[in-house]
mmCIF file of C-alpha atoms in Angstrom:
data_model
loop_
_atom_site.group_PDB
_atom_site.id
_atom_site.type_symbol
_atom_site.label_atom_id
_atom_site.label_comp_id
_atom_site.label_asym_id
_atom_site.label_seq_id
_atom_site.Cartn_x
_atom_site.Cartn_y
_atom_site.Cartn_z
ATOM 1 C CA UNK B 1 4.086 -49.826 42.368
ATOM 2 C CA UNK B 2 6.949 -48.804 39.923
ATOM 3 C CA UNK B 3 7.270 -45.431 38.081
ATOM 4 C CA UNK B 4 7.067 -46.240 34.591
ATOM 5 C CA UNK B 5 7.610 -43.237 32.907
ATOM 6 C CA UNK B 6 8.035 -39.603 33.444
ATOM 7 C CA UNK B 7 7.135 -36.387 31.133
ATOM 8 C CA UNK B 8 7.949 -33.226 31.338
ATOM 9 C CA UNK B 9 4.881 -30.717 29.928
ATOM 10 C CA UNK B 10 5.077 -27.394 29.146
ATOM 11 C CA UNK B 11 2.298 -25.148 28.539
ATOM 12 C CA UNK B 12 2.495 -23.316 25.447
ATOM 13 C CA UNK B 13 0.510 -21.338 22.494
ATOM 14 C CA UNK B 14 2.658 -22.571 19.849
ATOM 15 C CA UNK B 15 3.162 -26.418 19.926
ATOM 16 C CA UNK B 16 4.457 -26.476 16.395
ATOM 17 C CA UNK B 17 7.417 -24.658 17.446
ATOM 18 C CA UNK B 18 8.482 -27.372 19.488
ATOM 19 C CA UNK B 19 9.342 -29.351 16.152
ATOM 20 C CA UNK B 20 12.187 -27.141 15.274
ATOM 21 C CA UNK B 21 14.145 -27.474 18.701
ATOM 22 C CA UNK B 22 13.037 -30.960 19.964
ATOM 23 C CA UNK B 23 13.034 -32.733 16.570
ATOM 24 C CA UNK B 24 14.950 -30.954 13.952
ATOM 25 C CA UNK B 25 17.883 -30.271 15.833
ATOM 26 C CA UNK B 26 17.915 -32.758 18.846
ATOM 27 C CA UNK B 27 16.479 -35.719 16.496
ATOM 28 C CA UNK B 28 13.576 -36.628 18.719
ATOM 29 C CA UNK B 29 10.610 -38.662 17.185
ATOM 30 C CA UNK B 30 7.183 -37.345 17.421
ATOM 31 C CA UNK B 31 5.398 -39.916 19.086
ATOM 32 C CA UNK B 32 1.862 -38.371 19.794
ATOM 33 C CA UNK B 33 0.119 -35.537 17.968
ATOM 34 C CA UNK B 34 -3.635 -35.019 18.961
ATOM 35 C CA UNK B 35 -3.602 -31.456 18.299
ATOM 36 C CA UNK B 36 -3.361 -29.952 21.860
ATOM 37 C CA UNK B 37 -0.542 -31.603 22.496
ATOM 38 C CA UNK B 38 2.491 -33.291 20.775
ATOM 39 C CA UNK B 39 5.033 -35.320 22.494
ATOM 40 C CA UNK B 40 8.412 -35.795 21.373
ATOM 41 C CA UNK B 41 10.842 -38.602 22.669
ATOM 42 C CA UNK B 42 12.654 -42.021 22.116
ATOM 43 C CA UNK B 43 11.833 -45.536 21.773
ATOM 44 C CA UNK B 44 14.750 -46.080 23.232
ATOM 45 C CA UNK B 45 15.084 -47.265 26.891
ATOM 46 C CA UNK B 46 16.262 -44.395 28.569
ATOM 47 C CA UNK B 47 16.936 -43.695 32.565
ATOM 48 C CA UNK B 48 14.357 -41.820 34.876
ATOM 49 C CA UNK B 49 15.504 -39.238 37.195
ATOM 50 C CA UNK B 50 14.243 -36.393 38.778
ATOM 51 C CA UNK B 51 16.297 -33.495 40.390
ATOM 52 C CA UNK B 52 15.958 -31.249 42.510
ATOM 53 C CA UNK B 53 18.484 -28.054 43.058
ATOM 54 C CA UNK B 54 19.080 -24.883 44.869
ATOM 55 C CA UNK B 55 21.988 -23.992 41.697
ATOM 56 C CA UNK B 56 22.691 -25.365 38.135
ATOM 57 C CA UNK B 57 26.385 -25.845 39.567
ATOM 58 C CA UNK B 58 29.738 -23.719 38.578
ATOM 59 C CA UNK B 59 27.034 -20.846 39.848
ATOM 60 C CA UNK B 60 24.798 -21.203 37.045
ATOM 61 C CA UNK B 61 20.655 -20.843 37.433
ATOM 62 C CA UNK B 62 18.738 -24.372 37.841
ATOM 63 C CA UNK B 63 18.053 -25.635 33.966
ATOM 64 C CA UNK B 64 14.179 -26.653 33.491
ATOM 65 C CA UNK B 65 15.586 -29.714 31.639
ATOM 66 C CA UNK B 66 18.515 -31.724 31.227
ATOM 67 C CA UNK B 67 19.039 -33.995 27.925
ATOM 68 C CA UNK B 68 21.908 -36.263 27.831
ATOM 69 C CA UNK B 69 23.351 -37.002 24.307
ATOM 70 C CA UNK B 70 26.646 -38.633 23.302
ATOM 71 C CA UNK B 71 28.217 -35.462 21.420
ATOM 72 C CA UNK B 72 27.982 -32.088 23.192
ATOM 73 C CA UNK B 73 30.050 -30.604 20.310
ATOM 74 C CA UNK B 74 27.812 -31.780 17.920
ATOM 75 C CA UNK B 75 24.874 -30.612 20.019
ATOM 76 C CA UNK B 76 26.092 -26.743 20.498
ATOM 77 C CA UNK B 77 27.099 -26.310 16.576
ATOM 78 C CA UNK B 78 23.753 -27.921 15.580
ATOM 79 C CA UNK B 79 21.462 -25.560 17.944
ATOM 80 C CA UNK B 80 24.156 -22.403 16.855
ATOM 81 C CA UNK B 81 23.258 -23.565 13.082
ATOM 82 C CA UNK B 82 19.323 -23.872 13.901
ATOM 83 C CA UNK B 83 19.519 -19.757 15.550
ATOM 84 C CA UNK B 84 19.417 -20.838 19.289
ATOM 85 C CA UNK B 85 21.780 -18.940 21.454
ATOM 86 C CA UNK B 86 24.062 -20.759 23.747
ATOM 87 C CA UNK B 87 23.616 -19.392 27.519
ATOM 88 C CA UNK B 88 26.252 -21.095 29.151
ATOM 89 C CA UNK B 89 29.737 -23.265 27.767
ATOM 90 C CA UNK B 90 30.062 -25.687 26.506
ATOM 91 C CA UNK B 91 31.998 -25.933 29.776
ATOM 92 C CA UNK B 92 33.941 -29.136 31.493
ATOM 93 C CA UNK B 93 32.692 -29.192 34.746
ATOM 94 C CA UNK B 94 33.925 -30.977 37.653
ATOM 95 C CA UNK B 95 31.466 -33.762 38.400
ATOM 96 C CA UNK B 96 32.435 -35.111 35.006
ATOM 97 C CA UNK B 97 30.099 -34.011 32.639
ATOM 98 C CA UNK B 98 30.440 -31.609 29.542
ATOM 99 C CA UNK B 99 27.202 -29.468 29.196
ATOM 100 C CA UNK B 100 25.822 -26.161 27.780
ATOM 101 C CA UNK B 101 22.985 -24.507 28.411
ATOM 102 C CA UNK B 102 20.105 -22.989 25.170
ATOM 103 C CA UNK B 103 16.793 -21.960 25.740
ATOM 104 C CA UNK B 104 14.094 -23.966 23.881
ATOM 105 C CA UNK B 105 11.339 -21.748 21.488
ATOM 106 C CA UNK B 106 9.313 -21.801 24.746
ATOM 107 C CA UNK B 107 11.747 -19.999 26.778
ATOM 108 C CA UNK B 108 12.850 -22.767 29.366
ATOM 109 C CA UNK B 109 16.445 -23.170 30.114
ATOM 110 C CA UNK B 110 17.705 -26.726 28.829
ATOM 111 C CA UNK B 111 21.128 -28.562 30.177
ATOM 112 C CA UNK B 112 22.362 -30.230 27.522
ATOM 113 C CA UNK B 113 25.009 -32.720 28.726
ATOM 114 C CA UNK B 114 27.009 -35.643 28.030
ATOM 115 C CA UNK B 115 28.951 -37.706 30.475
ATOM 116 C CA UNK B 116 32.734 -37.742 30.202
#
């Protein structure tokens, strides 16, 4: 058997506010939309990891998510332009990653990283 994929769901009244976060400002497609549930990603190959954690790291609470992207700066000043508030950073940390944290429309705490 091999894992395939993985998703990440999150219950919520308001799918439609997922657009503004997950495809406005991070650029995701919307690849499924029956109604009940809409599911944003990439049809791009992408890694599959799962992690689990006692701490976010540099003392920080554990993020529900963590989305790699190749411009963290261009990341924090386009979720700062869309109204999110930035949490945490953007910070260098010491494993070698640039990351801040934002809190999607649904209240979950997302790591957004890149890898230096």
């Amino acid at each position: 058997m091999k894992v395939k994929r993985i998703i990440a769901n999150i219950a919520t009244q308001d799918i439609a506010a997922a657009k503004r976060f997950y495809h406005d400002v991070l650029g995701l497609d919307l690849l499924m939309d029956h109604g009940w549930i809409a599911t944003y990603g990439s049809a791009e190959t992408m890694d599959i990891q799962v992690s689990f954690a006692e701490q976010g790291g540099s003392g920080t609470p554990v993020p529900d998510l963590s989305i790699e992207v190749d411009d963290v700066d261009e990341a924090v000043e386009a979720m700062k332009t869309a109204g999110f508030a930035i949490e945490y950073g953007p910070a260098d940390e010491p494993w070698g990653v640039r990351r801040f944290y934002v809190r999607d429309p649904y209240g979950r705490l997302v790591n957004i990283l890149s890898h230096r």
